[in-house]
Coordinates of C-alpha atoms and ligand atoms in Angstrom, one line a residue:
Chain L
M227 CA -11.7 -119.1 -1.9
N228 CA -14.4 -120.3 -4.3
A229 CA -15.5 -117.3 -5.8
A230 CA -13.0 -115.6 -8.0
N231 CA -10.4 -113.3 -6.6
E232 CA -9.5 -110.4 -8.8
M233 CA -7.0 -107.8 -9.1
S234 CA -6.2 -104.7 -11.7
S235 CA -3.6 -102.5 -11.8
S236 CA -2.4 -99.9 -14.1
F237 CA 1.1 -98.1 -13.8
T238 CA 3.5 -95.8 -15.8
A239 CA 5.5 -97.6 -18.2
V240 CA 8.8 -97.0 -17.1
S241 CA 11.5 -99.6 -16.1
E242 CA 11.4 -99.0 -12.5
N243 CA 7.9 -100.5 -12.5
E244 CA 9.1 -104.0 -13.9
A245 CA 10.0 -104.9 -10.3
F246 CA 6.6 -103.7 -8.9
A247 CA 4.8 -105.7 -11.5
R248 CA 6.4 -108.8 -10.9
V249 CA 6.0 -108.5 -7.0
A250 CA 2.6 -107.3 -7.1
V251 CA 1.3 -110.4 -9.2
A252 CA 3.4 -112.8 -6.9
A253 CA 2.1 -111.4 -3.8
F254 CA -1.5 -111.7 -5.2
V255 CA -1.0 -115.6 -6.4
L256 CA 0.5 -116.2 -3.1
P257 CA -2.4 -117.4 -1.1
L258 CA -2.5 -120.3 -3.8
N259 CA 0.7 -121.7 -2.3
P260 CA 2.6 -121.8 -5.6
T261 CA 6.0 -123.4 -5.6
M262 CA 9.2 -121.4 -5.6
E263 CA 9.5 -122.7 -9.3
E264 CA 5.8 -121.3 -10.1
L265 CA 6.4 -118.3 -8.7
T266 CA 9.5 -117.7 -10.6
E267 CA 7.7 -118.6 -13.7
I268 CA 5.0 -116.2 -12.9
K269 CA 7.5 -113.4 -12.3
T270 CA 9.3 -114.1 -15.4
I271 CA 6.1 -114.1 -17.6
V272 CA 5.1 -110.6 -15.9
S273 CA 8.6 -109.2 -16.5
E274 CA 8.8 -110.2 -20.1
A275 CA 5.5 -108.7 -21.1
V276 CA 5.9 -105.6 -19.0
T277 CA 9.4 -104.9 -20.3
N278 CA 8.0 -105.6 -23.9
A279 CA 5.1 -103.0 -23.3
I280 CA 7.9 -100.3 -22.1
I281 CA 10.6 -101.1 -24.9
H282 CA 8.5 -101.8 -27.7
G283 CA 5.2 -100.8 -27.0
Y284 CA 5.8 -97.5 -25.9
G285 CA 9.6 -96.8 -26.7
E286 CA 10.2 -93.3 -26.2
R287 CA 6.9 -92.1 -25.4
R288 CA 5.2 -92.2 -22.0
G289 CA 2.3 -94.7 -21.4
I290 CA 0.3 -96.7 -19.2
I291 CA 0.6 -100.6 -18.7
Y292 CA -2.7 -102.4 -17.8
L293 CA -2.6 -105.6 -15.9
H294 CA -5.3 -108.0 -14.7
C295 CA -5.1 -110.9 -12.7
K296 CA -7.9 -113.6 -11.7
I297 CA -7.7 -116.5 -9.6
I298 CA -10.3 -119.3 -9.6
G299 CA -9.4 -122.4 -7.8
D300 CA -6.1 -123.3 -9.2
R301 CA -6.3 -121.5 -12.1
M302 CA -4.6 -118.1 -13.0
E303 CA -5.7 -115.8 -15.9
L304 CA -3.2 -112.8 -16.3
V305 CA -3.8 -110.0 -18.9
I306 CA -0.8 -107.5 -19.7
E307 CA -1.9 -104.7 -22.1
D308 CA -0.3 -101.5 -23.7
H309 CA -1.8 -99.0 -25.8
G310 CA 1.3 -98.6 -27.9
V311 CA 2.6 -99.1 -31.3
G312 CA 1.3 -102.6 -31.8
I313 CA 2.8 -105.7 -33.7
E314 CA 2.3 -106.0 -37.5
D315 CA 3.1 -109.7 -37.8
V316 CA 2.6 -111.7 -34.6
D317 CA 3.5 -115.0 -36.2
L318 CA 6.9 -113.5 -37.0
V319 CA 7.8 -111.8 -33.4
R320 CA 6.7 -114.9 -31.7
Q321 CA 9.7 -116.9 -33.5
P322 CA 12.8 -117.7 -30.8
L323 CA 15.5 -115.4 -31.2
Y324 CA 13.4 -112.8 -33.5
T325 CA 13.7 -109.3 -32.3
S326 CA 13.3 -106.0 -33.9
R327 CA 15.7 -104.3 -31.7
P328 CA 19.1 -106.0 -31.9
D329 CA 20.7 -102.4 -31.3
L330 CA 19.3 -102.7 -27.7
E331 CA 21.1 -106.1 -27.3
R332 CA 17.4 -107.8 -27.0
S333 CA 17.5 -111.5 -27.0
G334 CA 14.5 -112.3 -28.8
M335 CA 13.6 -115.1 -26.3
G336 CA 10.7 -113.1 -24.6
F337 CA 7.9 -114.9 -26.4
T338 CA 9.7 -118.1 -26.3
I339 CA 10.1 -117.8 -22.4
M340 CA 6.5 -116.5 -21.9
E341 CA 5.0 -119.6 -24.1
S342 CA 7.0 -122.1 -22.3
F343 CA 5.9 -121.1 -18.7
V344 CA 2.5 -120.7 -19.0
D345 CA -0.4 -123.1 -20.0
E346 CA -2.3 -120.7 -22.5
I347 CA -1.2 -117.7 -24.4
E348 CA -3.1 -115.3 -26.6
V349 CA -1.8 -112.3 -28.4
D350 CA -4.0 -109.8 -29.8
S351 CA -2.4 -106.7 -31.3
A352 CA -3.2 -104.1 -33.7
V353 CA -1.0 -101.7 -35.2
N354 CA -1.0 -98.1 -33.6
R355 CA -3.7 -99.7 -31.2
G356 CA -1.5 -101.7 -28.8
T357 CA -0.9 -105.2 -27.7
R358 CA -2.9 -107.6 -25.1
L359 CA -1.1 -110.6 -23.8
R360 CA -3.5 -113.2 -22.0
F361 CA -2.1 -116.0 -20.2
V362 CA -3.5 -119.0 -18.5
K363 CA -1.6 -121.0 -15.7
Y364 CA -2.7 -123.6 -13.3
I365 CA -0.9 -123.8 -10.0
R366 CA -0.6 -127.4 -10.0
T367 CA 0.9 -127.7 -6.3
P368 CA -1.4 -126.0 -4.1
Q369 CA 0.2 -128.3 -1.3
S370 CA 3.6 -127.2 -1.4
A371 CA 4.0 -123.8 0.4
A372 CA 6.6 -121.3 -0.8
R373 CA 6.7 -118.6 1.9
Y374 CA 7.9 -115.0 1.0
E375 CA 7.4 -111.9 3.3
V376 CA 8.2 -108.6 2.0
Chain W
M167 CA 21.6 -104.6 -9.0
R168 CA 25.2 -104.7 -7.6
V169 CA 28.0 -105.4 -9.8
Q170 CA 31.4 -106.1 -8.4
V171 CA 34.5 -106.8 -10.6
D172 CA 37.4 -108.7 -9.1
R173 CA 40.9 -109.2 -10.7
R174 CA 42.2 -112.8 -9.8
H175 CA 45.7 -114.2 -10.4
R176 CA 47.7 -111.2 -11.5
G177 CA 45.0 -109.8 -13.4
S178 CA 44.6 -112.6 -16.0
I179 CA 41.2 -113.4 -15.0
L180 CA 38.4 -111.2 -14.2
V181 CA 35.6 -112.0 -12.0
A182 CA 32.3 -110.1 -12.3
S183 CA 29.9 -111.0 -9.5
L184 CA 26.1 -109.9 -10.1
A185 CA 23.7 -109.5 -7.2
G186 CA 20.1 -108.6 -7.3
E187 CA 17.5 -108.8 -10.0
L188 CA 19.0 -108.9 -13.5
D189 CA 16.0 -107.4 -15.4
H190 CA 15.7 -104.6 -18.2
H191 CA 15.9 -101.9 -15.6
A192 CA 19.2 -103.3 -14.3
A193 CA 20.6 -104.3 -17.7
Q194 CA 21.9 -100.7 -18.8
A195 CA 24.1 -100.4 -15.7
V196 CA 25.3 -103.8 -15.5
R197 CA 26.5 -103.3 -19.6
I198 CA 28.1 -100.1 -19.0
T199 CA 30.1 -101.3 -15.8
L200 CA 31.1 -104.6 -17.8
D201 CA 32.0 -102.7 -20.9
Q202 CA 34.1 -100.4 -18.9
E203 CA 36.2 -103.2 -17.8
L204 CA 36.6 -104.8 -21.3
A205 CA 37.3 -101.6 -23.3
G206 CA 40.4 -101.8 -25.2
Q207 CA 41.5 -105.3 -23.4
H208 CA 42.4 -108.2 -26.0
G209 CA 42.3 -112.1 -25.0
I210 CA 40.5 -111.1 -21.7
R211 CA 39.3 -114.0 -19.7
L212 CA 36.0 -113.2 -17.8
I213 CA 33.9 -115.0 -15.3
L214 CA 30.4 -114.0 -14.8
D215 CA 29.2 -114.9 -11.4
L216 CA 25.6 -115.3 -11.2
S217 CA 25.2 -117.0 -7.9
G218 CA 23.9 -113.7 -6.3
V219 CA 21.3 -113.1 -9.1
T220 CA 17.9 -113.7 -7.4
F221 CA 15.8 -113.3 -10.5
M222 CA 16.5 -112.9 -14.4
D223 CA 14.5 -112.6 -17.3
S224 CA 15.5 -112.5 -21.3
S225 CA 17.0 -109.0 -20.6
G226 CA 19.7 -110.8 -18.7
L227 CA 20.1 -113.1 -21.7
G228 CA 20.9 -110.0 -24.0
V229 CA 23.3 -108.7 -21.5
I230 CA 25.2 -112.0 -21.5
L231 CA 25.1 -112.7 -25.2
G232 CA 26.3 -109.2 -25.9
R233 CA 29.4 -109.6 -23.5
Y234 CA 30.2 -112.8 -24.9
K235 CA 30.2 -111.6 -28.3
K236 CA 32.5 -108.8 -27.5
I237 CA 34.9 -111.0 -25.6
R238 CA 35.2 -113.6 -28.3
D239 CA 35.6 -110.9 -31.1
S240 CA 38.6 -109.6 -29.1
G241 CA 40.1 -113.0 -28.8
G242 CA 39.0 -113.5 -25.1
E243 CA 37.1 -116.3 -23.2
M244 CA 34.1 -115.9 -21.1
A245 CA 32.4 -118.6 -18.7
I246 CA 29.5 -118.4 -16.4
A247 CA 29.5 -119.4 -12.8
G248 CA 27.0 -120.3 -10.4
A249 CA 23.7 -120.0 -12.3
S250 CA 20.8 -121.1 -10.4
R251 CA 18.3 -123.6 -11.9
S252 CA 16.0 -121.1 -13.1
I253 CA 18.6 -119.2 -14.6
D254 CA 20.2 -122.2 -16.1
R255 CA 16.7 -123.1 -17.7
L256 CA 16.8 -119.8 -19.5
L257 CA 20.4 -120.3 -20.9
E258 CA 19.3 -123.5 -22.0
M259 CA 16.3 -122.3 -23.9
S260 CA 18.3 -119.4 -25.7
G261 CA 20.9 -121.8 -26.7
L262 CA 23.7 -120.0 -24.7
H263 CA 24.5 -123.0 -22.7
K264 CA 25.8 -124.5 -25.8
I265 CA 28.4 -121.6 -26.7
V266 CA 29.4 -120.3 -23.2
R267 CA 31.2 -122.4 -20.8
M268 CA 29.1 -123.1 -17.6
Y269 CA 30.8 -123.9 -14.2
P270 CA 28.8 -124.9 -10.9
N271 CA 30.8 -122.2 -8.9
C272 CA 33.7 -119.4 -9.2
E273 CA 36.5 -121.5 -7.8
V274 CA 35.8 -124.3 -10.4
A275 CA 35.5 -121.7 -13.1
V276 CA 38.7 -120.1 -12.4
V277 CA 40.6 -123.5 -12.3
A278 CA 39.0 -124.5 -15.5
L279 CA 39.7 -121.2 -17.5
K280 CA 43.4 -121.4 -16.5
E281 CA 43.6 -124.7 -18.1
V282 CA 41.6 -123.7 -21.2
V283 CA 43.8 -121.1 -22.1
K284 CA 47.1 -122.6 -21.3
Chain I
M75 CA 12.3 -89.8 -12.0
N76 CA 11.4 -86.4 -12.3
A77 CA 7.8 -86.7 -13.7
A78 CA 5.4 -88.6 -11.6
N79 CA 5.4 -92.4 -11.2
E80 CA 1.7 -93.5 -11.0
M81 CA 0.1 -96.9 -9.9
S82 CA -3.7 -97.8 -9.7
S83 CA -5.0 -101.1 -8.2
S84 CA -8.4 -102.3 -7.7
F85 CA -8.9 -105.9 -6.1
T86 CA -11.5 -108.1 -4.2
A87 CA -12.2 -106.9 -0.7
V88 CA -11.1 -110.3 0.9
S89 CA -8.5 -110.6 3.6
E90 CA -6.2 -112.5 1.5
N91 CA -5.4 -109.3 -0.2
E92 CA -4.5 -107.4 2.8
A93 CA -0.7 -108.8 2.1
F94 CA -1.0 -108.1 -1.5
A95 CA -1.8 -104.4 -1.0
R96 CA 0.9 -103.9 1.5
V97 CA 3.5 -105.6 -0.8
A98 CA 2.3 -103.9 -4.0
V99 CA 2.7 -100.6 -2.4
A100 CA 5.9 -101.2 -0.9
A101 CA 7.3 -102.7 -4.0
F102 CA 6.2 -99.5 -5.9
V103 CA 7.8 -97.0 -3.6
L104 CA 11.1 -99.1 -3.4
P105 CA 12.8 -97.1 -6.0
L106 CA 12.8 -94.2 -3.7
N107 CA 15.2 -96.1 -1.5
P108 CA 13.0 -95.8 1.7
T109 CA 14.5 -96.9 5.1
M110 CA 13.0 -100.1 6.7
E111 CA 11.1 -98.0 9.2
E112 CA 9.5 -95.9 6.5
L113 CA 8.7 -99.1 4.7
T114 CA 7.1 -100.6 7.6
E115 CA 4.9 -97.5 8.2
I116 CA 3.8 -97.4 4.7
K117 CA 2.9 -101.1 4.8
T118 CA 0.8 -100.6 8.0
I119 CA -1.0 -97.6 6.6
V120 CA -1.8 -99.8 3.7
S121 CA -3.0 -102.6 6.1
E122 CA -5.2 -100.5 8.3
A123 CA -6.8 -98.7 5.4
V124 CA -7.5 -101.9 3.6
T125 CA -8.4 -104.0 6.7
N126 CA -11.1 -101.4 7.5
A127 CA -12.5 -101.3 3.9
I128 CA -12.9 -105.1 4.1
I129 CA -14.4 -105.2 7.8
H130 CA -16.2 -101.8 8.2
G131 CA -16.8 -100.7 4.6
Y132 CA -18.1 -104.0 3.0
G133 CA -18.7 -106.2 5.9
E134 CA -20.3 -109.4 4.8
R135 CA -20.8 -108.0 1.4
R136 CA -18.3 -108.6 -1.5
G137 CA -16.8 -105.2 -2.8
I138 CA -13.9 -103.6 -4.5
I139 CA -11.0 -101.7 -3.1
Y140 CA -9.4 -98.8 -4.9
L141 CA -6.0 -97.8 -4.4
H142 CA -3.9 -95.1 -6.0
C143 CA -0.2 -94.4 -5.5
K144 CA 1.6 -91.3 -7.0
I145 CA 5.4 -90.5 -6.3
I146 CA 6.8 -87.2 -7.2
G147 CA 10.3 -86.6 -6.0
D148 CA 10.2 -87.6 -2.3
R149 CA 6.7 -87.1 -2.0
M150 CA 4.3 -89.9 -2.0
E151 CA 0.4 -89.7 -2.2
L152 CA -1.7 -92.6 -1.5
V153 CA -5.5 -93.0 -1.9
I154 CA -7.4 -96.1 -0.5
E155 CA -11.0 -96.0 -1.4
D156 CA -14.3 -98.1 -0.8
H157 CA -17.7 -98.0 -2.0
G158 CA -19.1 -99.5 1.1
V159 CA -21.4 -98.3 4.1
G160 CA -19.4 -95.0 4.7
I161 CA -18.7 -93.2 8.1
E162 CA -21.7 -91.1 9.8
D163 CA -19.4 -89.2 12.3
V164 CA -15.7 -89.1 11.0
D165 CA -14.6 -86.9 14.2
L166 CA -15.8 -89.9 16.5
V167 CA -14.4 -92.9 14.7
R168 CA -11.1 -91.0 14.4
Q169 CA -10.7 -91.1 18.2
P170 CA -8.2 -93.5 19.8
L171 CA -9.5 -96.8 20.9
Y172 CA -13.1 -95.9 19.2
T173 CA -14.3 -99.1 17.5
S174 CA -17.8 -100.0 16.4
R175 CA -17.0 -103.5 16.3
P176 CA -15.7 -104.6 19.8
D177 CA -17.3 -108.1 19.2
L178 CA -14.5 -108.7 16.4
E179 CA -11.8 -107.7 18.9
R180 CA -11.1 -104.4 17.0
S181 CA -8.6 -102.4 18.9
G182 CA -9.8 -99.1 17.6
M183 CA -6.2 -97.9 16.9
G184 CA -6.3 -98.0 13.2
F185 CA -6.8 -94.4 12.5
T186 CA -4.4 -93.2 15.3
I187 CA -1.8 -95.4 13.8
M188 CA -2.3 -94.2 10.3
E189 CA -2.4 -90.7 11.5
S190 CA 0.9 -91.0 13.3
F191 CA 2.7 -92.6 10.4
V192 CA 1.9 -90.1 7.7
D193 CA 2.4 -86.3 7.0
E194 CA -0.9 -85.6 5.9
I195 CA -4.2 -87.4 6.1
E196 CA -7.8 -86.5 4.6
V197 CA -11.0 -88.7 5.3
D198 CA -13.8 -88.3 2.8
S199 CA -16.7 -90.5 3.8
A200 CA -20.5 -90.5 2.9
V201 CA -23.1 -92.9 4.4
N202 CA -23.8 -95.7 1.7
R203 CA -21.6 -94.1 -0.7
G204 CA -18.2 -95.4 0.8
T205 CA -15.0 -94.0 2.3
R206 CA -11.8 -92.5 0.5
L207 CA -8.6 -92.0 2.7
R208 CA -5.8 -89.8 1.4
F209 CA -2.5 -89.9 2.6
V210 CA 0.7 -87.7 1.8
K211 CA 4.0 -89.2 3.1
Y212 CA 7.4 -87.7 2.4
I213 CA 10.3 -90.4 2.0
R214 CA 13.0 -88.4 3.9
T215 CA 15.7 -90.6 3.5
P216 CA 16.4 -91.0 -0.2
Q217 CA 19.9 -92.0 0.6
S218 CA 19.6 -94.9 2.9
A219 CA 18.9 -97.9 0.9
A220 CA 16.5 -100.8 2.3
R221 CA 16.8 -103.6 -0.1
Y222 CA 14.0 -106.1 -0.5
E223 CA 13.9 -108.9 -3.0
V224 CA 10.8 -110.9 -3.7
Chain X
M157 CA 1.0 -117.4 10.0
R158 CA 2.5 -120.0 12.0
V159 CA 1.6 -120.6 15.9
Q160 CA 3.7 -123.0 17.9
V161 CA 2.7 -123.5 21.4
D162 CA 5.1 -124.9 24.1
R163 CA 4.7 -126.2 27.5
R164 CA 7.8 -125.2 29.7
H165 CA 8.7 -126.0 33.1
R166 CA 6.2 -129.0 33.9
G167 CA 3.3 -127.1 32.2
S168 CA 3.2 -124.3 34.5
I169 CA 4.2 -121.6 31.8
L170 CA 2.9 -121.7 28.2
V171 CA 5.0 -120.3 25.5
A172 CA 3.0 -119.4 22.5
S173 CA 5.5 -118.4 19.6
L174 CA 4.2 -116.7 16.5
A175 CA 5.7 -116.4 13.1
G176 CA 4.9 -114.5 10.1
E177 CA 2.6 -111.6 9.5
L178 CA 0.0 -110.9 12.0
D179 CA -2.8 -109.0 10.3
H180 CA -6.7 -109.2 10.1
H181 CA -6.3 -112.3 7.8
A182 CA -4.2 -114.2 10.3
A183 CA -5.7 -112.9 13.2
Q184 CA -8.7 -115.3 13.3
A185 CA -6.5 -118.4 13.3
V186 CA -4.0 -117.1 15.8
R187 CA -7.2 -116.3 18.3
I188 CA -8.6 -119.9 17.7
T189 CA -5.5 -121.9 18.2
L190 CA -4.7 -119.6 21.4
D191 CA -8.1 -119.8 22.9
Q192 CA -8.1 -123.5 22.4
E193 CA -4.9 -123.5 24.9
L194 CA -6.6 -121.2 27.3
A195 CA -10.0 -122.9 27.3
G196 CA -11.1 -124.1 30.7
Q197 CA -7.7 -123.2 32.3
H198 CA -7.6 -121.0 35.4
G199 CA -4.5 -119.0 36.5
I200 CA -2.6 -119.7 33.4
R201 CA 0.9 -117.9 32.5
L202 CA 1.2 -117.3 28.9
I203 CA 4.2 -115.9 27.1
L204 CA 3.5 -114.5 23.7
D205 CA 6.8 -114.7 22.0
L206 CA 6.4 -112.4 19.0
S207 CA 10.2 -112.4 18.0
G208 CA 9.2 -114.2 14.6
V209 CA 6.5 -111.6 13.8
T210 CA 7.7 -110.0 10.7
F211 CA 4.7 -107.5 10.5
M212 CA 2.0 -106.4 12.8
D213 CA -0.9 -103.8 12.6
S214 CA -3.8 -102.7 14.8
S215 CA -5.5 -106.2 14.1
G216 CA -2.6 -107.6 16.0
L217 CA -3.2 -105.4 19.0
G218 CA -6.8 -106.7 19.2
V219 CA -5.9 -110.3 19.3
I220 CA -3.0 -109.8 22.0
L221 CA -5.5 -107.4 24.0
G222 CA -8.3 -110.1 23.7
R223 CA -5.9 -112.9 25.2
Y224 CA -4.8 -110.4 27.7
K225 CA -8.4 -109.8 29.2
K226 CA -9.4 -113.5 28.9
I227 CA -6.3 -114.6 31.0
R228 CA -6.7 -111.7 33.4
D229 CA -10.4 -112.6 33.8
S230 CA -9.3 -116.1 34.7
G231 CA -6.7 -115.1 37.3
G232 CA -3.6 -115.8 35.1
E233 CA -0.6 -113.7 33.9
M234 CA 0.4 -112.8 30.4
A235 CA 3.6 -111.5 29.1
I236 CA 5.0 -110.2 25.8
A237 CA 8.6 -111.5 24.7
G238 CA 10.6 -110.3 21.8
A239 CA 8.6 -107.6 20.2
S240 CA 10.7 -105.8 17.4
R241 CA 11.0 -102.2 17.5
S242 CA 8.2 -101.4 15.2
I243 CA 5.9 -103.8 17.1
D244 CA 6.9 -102.2 20.4
R245 CA 6.1 -98.9 19.1
L246 CA 2.3 -100.2 18.3
L247 CA 2.1 -101.7 21.8
E248 CA 3.2 -98.2 23.1
M249 CA 0.6 -96.3 21.3
S250 CA -2.3 -98.3 22.1
G251 CA -1.3 -98.1 25.9
L252 CA -0.9 -102.0 26.0
H253 CA 2.8 -101.6 27.3
K254 CA 1.5 -100.1 30.4
I255 CA -0.6 -103.2 31.3
V256 CA 1.3 -106.3 29.8
R257 CA 4.7 -107.5 31.1
M258 CA 7.3 -106.9 28.2
Y259 CA 10.4 -108.7 28.0
P260 CA 13.3 -108.8 25.3
N261 CA 13.1 -112.4 24.8
C262 CA 11.5 -115.6 25.7
E263 CA 14.2 -117.0 28.3
V264 CA 13.9 -113.7 30.4
A265 CA 9.9 -113.7 30.2
V266 CA 10.0 -117.4 31.6
V267 CA 12.5 -116.5 34.5
A268 CA 10.5 -113.4 35.3
L269 CA 7.1 -114.8 35.1
K270 CA 8.2 -117.8 37.5
E271 CA 9.5 -114.9 39.9
V272 CA 6.0 -113.0 39.6
V273 CA 3.7 -115.7 40.4
K274 CA 5.7 -117.3 43.4
Ligands
ADP213 N1 4.0 -104.9 -26.4 C1 4.7 -105.1 -27.6 N2 4.4 -104.0 -28.6 C2 5.0 -104.0 -29.9 N3 5.9 -104.8 -30.4 C3 6.3 -105.9 -29.5 C4 5.8 -106.2 -28.2 N4 6.1 -107.0 -27.6 C5 6.9 -107.9 -28.6 N5 6.9 -107.0 -29.5 C6 7.7 -107.3 -30.7 O1 8.2 -108.8 -30.7 C7 9.4 -108.8 -30.7 C8 10.0 -110.2 -30.0 O2 9.6 -110.2 -28.6 P1 10.3 -110.8 -27.6 O3 10.3 -112.3 -28.1 O4 10.1 -110.6 -26.4 O5 11.9 -110.4 -27.8 P2 12.8 -108.9 -27.6 O6 11.9 -108.2 -26.5 O7 14.1 -109.6 -26.9 O8 12.9 -108.4 -28.9 C9 10.1 -107.6 -30.4 O9 11.3 -107.6 -30.8 C10 9.1 -106.6 -31.0 O10 9.2 -106.2 -32.2
ADP214 N1 -13.7 -97.9 5.4 C1 -14.8 -97.8 6.4 N2 -15.9 -97.8 6.3 C2 -17.0 -97.8 7.3 N3 -16.5 -97.5 8.5 C3 -15.2 -97.3 8.9 C4 -14.1 -97.6 7.9 N4 -13.0 -97.2 8.4 C5 -13.1 -97.1 9.6 N5 -14.4 -97.1 9.9 C6 -15.1 -97.0 11.3 O1 -14.0 -96.3 12.1 C7 -13.9 -96.9 13.3 C8 -12.5 -96.8 14.1 O2 -11.6 -97.5 12.8 P1 -10.2 -98.0 13.3 O3 -9.7 -96.7 14.0 O4 -9.4 -98.2 12.4 O5 -10.3 -99.0 14.5 P2 -11.1 -100.5 14.3 O6 -10.9 -100.8 12.9 O7 -10.1 -101.2 15.1 O8 -12.6 -100.4 14.5 C9 -14.3 -98.5 13.0 O9 -14.7 -99.0 14.0 C10 -15.6 -98.3 11.9 O10 -16.8 -98.0 12.7

């Protein structure tokens, strides 16, 4: 696996697909032999970003979520994108505990968790255009195998 | 997500055991199930047993915090039991572990909660 | 889930991704509560079609495999496509035990297995253009839950 | 995919236990591992223990059929043990279950294979 291995996926923005997205990305990175902890972190990032696209990005509207994952060596690049309402003030929403939807019992911890589970994060968003999150994470323990079978 | 609610010690302590993946998709059903138990009760003591939870994200934090506030506002007590290492990490990040009592497992939580409220 | 739930994916045609494709489709159909047997059948179809795209469609070349899955009610539609060498005589290759690559110890059972695990199969192929398989499968047992967690 | 090869009864019977998913990706490594054991051996008796195989497709059929032919051509015997219901279905579709001896588990296969070659 010297050349890049790439995977793209797009899917309906419904909550049933949160688990699908987590499992798909986890299965894609499995050949890198991530530890259980790394795998949990990756699934959590995907879950946070996809959930945000569904709840905040599209809300009541139906829409499509775009996911791209690329592996080169021990480096994973992950992009999760929606074409929803977008974010007006990115600095504001990235603050721990900030949520625009306390009525939905959101914890406001999504961005904080995503930031702490990756090596790099980039947020691109434009009002009424949508939001694009780009993550870089290094799978630092190619030796220790976590084996999952689904 | 499966949610099972047991009444222990003549109904004075409720144990709600969650099993499966506690994400946004599961959150709504968990919320409804738990709130049915809490409705109209004052001074309830609830143990949230998370030992069967195989995945949780910030949507789970929201559900837990929401129940905590309700119970606190009605003069009750809530504790968390059996959180895995990765769930523990999320609880810590959110500051929840500072306000909610945490126990390694359900049995310990039951004993401790009985002491607390005596 | 009255409206359709759809998922598309494209990924590098390398054998590491056979497991990814199986798991992704299985995770996507899981909300239908398929039985273990139905889930195994679905994974097997995906595995056969993706493997064929890698071995026969692209061979030594690198390429991309396209996958599309749509769920409406209890009906699953699945398309798996490559832009590889294509098939000259579709009737010939669909025969049980026929393989063009006995040197690779292929069993020639891929098409036979796919056909027996689905309700409908459609093979579209053009030489030097590629191959497109379209399957329809009904998940007949929405009641009996098979629970997987990854 | 893990492959473990054990020698039983003073080396007269080889038991190769496969575990994991036997697809095209895994096939090459399984083939190489098994062929190293078979190399230069005549009249070998091999039991393929599939009880640990959680998924198999037609690439697995190819590997099994390939080993069967090699062993038969060198005057040996091959048997399959512990195939799950879904693997059994594939073996049946391919006609393999008519030419390869099949046993519910390894122990039964060992006993049977000793009888066969006596
Ligand atoms: N994809 C998105 N589209 C629009 N707004 C978003 C998106 N993701 C996040 N936001 C905004 O950022 C805020 C903080 O997000 P987050 O930290 O994940 O917390 P939460 O989801 O609990 O509100 C959200 O409340 C929302 O206002
Ligand atoms: N995607 C494809 N592109 C080109 N040829 C294909 C493709 N899929 C199948 N074939 C042809 O059909 C034959 C039969 O396929 P199959 O029944 O799956 O058996 P096997 O893969 O074991 O050869 C292959 O040997 C190959 O010649």
